[in-house]
Coordinates of C-alpha atoms and ligand atoms in Angstrom, one line a residue:
X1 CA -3.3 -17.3 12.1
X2 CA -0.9 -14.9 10.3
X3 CA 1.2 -15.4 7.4
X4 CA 4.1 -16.0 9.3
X5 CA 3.7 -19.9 8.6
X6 CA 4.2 -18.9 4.7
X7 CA 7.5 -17.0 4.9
X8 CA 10.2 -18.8 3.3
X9 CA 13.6 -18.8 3.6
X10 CA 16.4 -16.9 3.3
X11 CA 12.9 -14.3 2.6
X12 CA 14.3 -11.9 -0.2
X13 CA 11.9 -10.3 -2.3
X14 CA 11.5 -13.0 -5.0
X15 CA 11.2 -15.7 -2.5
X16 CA 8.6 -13.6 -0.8
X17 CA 6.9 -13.0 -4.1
X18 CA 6.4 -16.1 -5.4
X19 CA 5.8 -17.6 -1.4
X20 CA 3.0 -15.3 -1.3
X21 CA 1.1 -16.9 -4.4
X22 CA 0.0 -19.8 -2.0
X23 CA -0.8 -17.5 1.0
X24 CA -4.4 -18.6 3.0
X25 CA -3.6 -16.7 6.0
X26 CA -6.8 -14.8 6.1
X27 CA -10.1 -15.7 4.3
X28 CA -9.5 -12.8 1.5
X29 CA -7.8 -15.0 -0.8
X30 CA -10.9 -17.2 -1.6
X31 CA -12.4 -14.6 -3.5
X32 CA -9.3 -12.6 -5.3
X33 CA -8.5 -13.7 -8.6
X34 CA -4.5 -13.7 -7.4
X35 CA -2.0 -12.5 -4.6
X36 CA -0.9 -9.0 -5.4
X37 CA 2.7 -8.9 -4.0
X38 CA 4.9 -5.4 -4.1
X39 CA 6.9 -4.3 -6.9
X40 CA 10.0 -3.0 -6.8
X41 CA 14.1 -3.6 -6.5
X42 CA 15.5 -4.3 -3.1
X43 CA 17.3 -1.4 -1.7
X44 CA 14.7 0.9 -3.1
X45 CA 15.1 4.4 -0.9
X46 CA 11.6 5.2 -0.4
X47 CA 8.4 2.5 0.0
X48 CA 5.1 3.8 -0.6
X49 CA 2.5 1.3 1.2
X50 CA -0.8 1.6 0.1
X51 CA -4.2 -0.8 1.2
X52 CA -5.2 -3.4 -1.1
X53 CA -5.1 -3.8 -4.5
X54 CA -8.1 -2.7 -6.4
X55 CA -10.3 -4.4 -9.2
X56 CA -7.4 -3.9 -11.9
X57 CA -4.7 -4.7 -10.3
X58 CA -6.4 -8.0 -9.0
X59 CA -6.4 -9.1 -12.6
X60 CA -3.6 -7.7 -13.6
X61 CA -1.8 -8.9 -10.6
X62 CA 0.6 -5.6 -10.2
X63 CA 0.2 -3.0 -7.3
X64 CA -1.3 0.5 -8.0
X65 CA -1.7 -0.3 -12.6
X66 CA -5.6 1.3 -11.8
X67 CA -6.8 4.6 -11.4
X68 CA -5.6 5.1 -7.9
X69 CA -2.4 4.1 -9.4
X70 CA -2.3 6.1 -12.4
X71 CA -3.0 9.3 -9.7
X72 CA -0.2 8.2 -8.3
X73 CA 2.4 8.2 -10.6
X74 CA 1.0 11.8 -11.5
X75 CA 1.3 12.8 -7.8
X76 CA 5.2 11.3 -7.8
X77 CA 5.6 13.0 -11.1
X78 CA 4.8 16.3 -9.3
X79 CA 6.9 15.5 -6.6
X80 CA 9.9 15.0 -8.7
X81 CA 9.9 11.2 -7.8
X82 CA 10.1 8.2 -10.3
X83 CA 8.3 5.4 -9.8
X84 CA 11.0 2.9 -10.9
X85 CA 13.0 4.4 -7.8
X86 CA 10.4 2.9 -5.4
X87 CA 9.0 -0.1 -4.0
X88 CA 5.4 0.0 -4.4
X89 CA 3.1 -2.5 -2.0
X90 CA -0.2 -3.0 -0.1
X91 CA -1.2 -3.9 3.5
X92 CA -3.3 -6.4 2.4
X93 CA -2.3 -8.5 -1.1
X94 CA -5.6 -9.7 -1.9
X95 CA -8.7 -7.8 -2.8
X96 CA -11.3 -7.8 -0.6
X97 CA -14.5 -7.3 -2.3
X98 CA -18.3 -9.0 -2.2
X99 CA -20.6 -9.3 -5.3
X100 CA -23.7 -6.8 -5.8
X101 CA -25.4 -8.1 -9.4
X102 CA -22.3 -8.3 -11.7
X103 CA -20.7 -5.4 -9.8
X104 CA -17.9 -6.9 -7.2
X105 CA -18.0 -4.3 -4.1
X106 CA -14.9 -3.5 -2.5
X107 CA -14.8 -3.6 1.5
X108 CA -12.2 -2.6 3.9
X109 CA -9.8 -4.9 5.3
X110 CA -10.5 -5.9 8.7
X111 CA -8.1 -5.4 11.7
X112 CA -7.6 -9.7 11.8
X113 CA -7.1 -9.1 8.1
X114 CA -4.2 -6.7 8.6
X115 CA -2.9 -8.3 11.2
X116 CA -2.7 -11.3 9.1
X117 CA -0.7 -10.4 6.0
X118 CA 1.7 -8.2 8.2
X119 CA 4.3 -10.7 8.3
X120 CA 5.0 -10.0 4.3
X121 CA 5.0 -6.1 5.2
X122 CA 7.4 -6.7 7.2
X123 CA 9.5 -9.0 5.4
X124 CA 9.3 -6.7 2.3
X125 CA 10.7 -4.0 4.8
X126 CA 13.5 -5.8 6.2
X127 CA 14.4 -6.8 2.4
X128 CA 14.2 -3.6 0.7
X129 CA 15.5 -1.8 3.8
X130 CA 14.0 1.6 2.7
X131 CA 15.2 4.7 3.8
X132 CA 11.7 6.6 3.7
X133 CA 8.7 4.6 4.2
X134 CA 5.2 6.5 3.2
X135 CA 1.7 5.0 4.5
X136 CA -0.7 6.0 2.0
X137 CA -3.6 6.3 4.0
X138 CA -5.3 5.1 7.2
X139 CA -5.4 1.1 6.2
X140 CA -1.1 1.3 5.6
X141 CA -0.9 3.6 9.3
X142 CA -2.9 1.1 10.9
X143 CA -0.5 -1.8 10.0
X144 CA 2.8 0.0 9.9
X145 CA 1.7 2.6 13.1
X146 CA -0.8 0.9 15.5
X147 CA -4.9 1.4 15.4
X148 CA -4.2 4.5 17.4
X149 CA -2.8 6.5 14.5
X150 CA -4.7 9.4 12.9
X151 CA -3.6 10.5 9.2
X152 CA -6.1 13.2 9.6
X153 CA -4.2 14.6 12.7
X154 CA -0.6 13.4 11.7
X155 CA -0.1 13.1 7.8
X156 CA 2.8 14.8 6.5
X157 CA 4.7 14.6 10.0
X158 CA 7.8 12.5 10.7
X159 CA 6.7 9.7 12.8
X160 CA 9.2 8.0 15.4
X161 CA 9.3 4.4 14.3
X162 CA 11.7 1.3 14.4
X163 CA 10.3 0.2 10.9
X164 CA 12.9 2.9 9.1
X165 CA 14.9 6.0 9.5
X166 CA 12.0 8.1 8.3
X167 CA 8.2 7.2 8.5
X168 CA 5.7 9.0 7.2
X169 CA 1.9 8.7 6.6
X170 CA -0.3 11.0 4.2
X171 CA -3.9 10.3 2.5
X172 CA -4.6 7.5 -0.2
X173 CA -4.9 8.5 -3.6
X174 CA -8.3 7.4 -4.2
X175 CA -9.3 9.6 -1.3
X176 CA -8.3 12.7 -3.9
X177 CA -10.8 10.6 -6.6
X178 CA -13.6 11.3 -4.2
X179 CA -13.3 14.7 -4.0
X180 CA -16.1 16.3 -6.4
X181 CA -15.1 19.6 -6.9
X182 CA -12.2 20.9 -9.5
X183 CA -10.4 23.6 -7.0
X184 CA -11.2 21.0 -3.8
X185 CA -9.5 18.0 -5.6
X186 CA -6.5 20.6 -7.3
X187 CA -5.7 21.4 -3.2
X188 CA -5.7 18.0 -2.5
X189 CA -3.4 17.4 -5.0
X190 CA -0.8 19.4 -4.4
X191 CA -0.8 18.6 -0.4
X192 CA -0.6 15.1 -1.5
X193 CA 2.5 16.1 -3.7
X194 CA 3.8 18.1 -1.0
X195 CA 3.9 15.5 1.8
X196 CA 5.7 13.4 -0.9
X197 CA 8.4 15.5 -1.9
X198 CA 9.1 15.9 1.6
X199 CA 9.0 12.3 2.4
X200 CA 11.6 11.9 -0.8
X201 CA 13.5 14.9 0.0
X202 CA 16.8 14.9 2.2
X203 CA 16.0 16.6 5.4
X204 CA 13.9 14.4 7.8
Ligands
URA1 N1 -5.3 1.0 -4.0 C1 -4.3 0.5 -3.2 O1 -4.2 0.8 -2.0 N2 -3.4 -0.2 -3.7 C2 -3.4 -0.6 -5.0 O2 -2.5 -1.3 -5.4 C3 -4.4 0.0 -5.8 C4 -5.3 0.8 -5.3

């Protein structure tokens, strides 16, 4: 089952919004404390896709509000890019995450998992109709490009695709919260920044 079943109509963006409170096309939503649907106005020129929301923005029910989020918006800062100018959304809209003692472990989505909450990716896409779409990392490319896609080989590279005039994929922020060392993390920064400023710049 996807969440085709769940799309209402006519599907603009608050429909879609407040449709995807009740979705249960995937077994994720049993265990999230709520739906975490994109944010953003229709007709927004770029849309940064990211995986799933994390443990913060499960509660607080808003996409990229955590620390992945706040090293965000200081990466879009960088690139000259405000955040109120994009439409911000996952892959997946619920957290997927199993319990360890009071700790609540986050896990990848799975490929049915993707698969499942596409259909709102996709409606988002056709609703905001963005010029530039970025896929932050390898869960977005996955959904958005095929299993087949490699950030590590093609981030930063314009990517033919029916999705949008421009396509682009580069790492996800919380890949850059990994990285231990100072100088290592600082380089990872500002390739981030770059392949955003080019994904919000004019020339594609
Ligand atoms: N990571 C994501 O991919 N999305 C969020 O909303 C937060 C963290």
């Amino acid at each position: 089952m996807d969440a085709s079943a769940f799309l209402p109509t006519p599907p603009t963006l608050d429909r879609l919004a407040r449709a995807a409170i009740r979705c249960t096309a995937c077994p994720l939503y049993r265990h999230a404390t709520q739906t975490v649907f994109g944010e953003g106005e229709p007709g927004a020129r770029l849309m940064l896709v990211g995986e799933q929301p994390g443990d913060i923005e499960d509660h607080i029910g808003r996409p990229f509000v955590g620390p992945a989020g706040r090293l965000l918006d200081r990466a879009l800062g960088l690139a000259g890019i405000d955040r109120d100018d994009a439409y911000l959304t996952n892959a997946v809209k619920h957290l997927k995450w199993t319990p360890r003692g009071k700790r609540r472990i986050h896990g990848k989505p799975n490929a049915g998992e993707i698969r499942a909450c596409r259909p709102w990716l996709i409606a988002e896409i056709a609703a905001v109709k963005p010029e530039v779409i970025v896929c932050l990392g390898a869960t977005a490319a996955q959904a958005l490009l095929g299993s087949d896609f490699r950030v590590s080989r093609q981030r930063g590279e314009w990517i033919d695709s029916d999705l949008a005039p421009r396509v682009i994929a580069t790492v996800h922020p919380s890949s850059l919260l990994r990285i231990r060392g100072a100088e290592e993390r600082e380089a990872a920064l500002q390739a981030f920044v770059a392949d955003l400023a080019m994904a919000a710049g004019d020339e594609g």
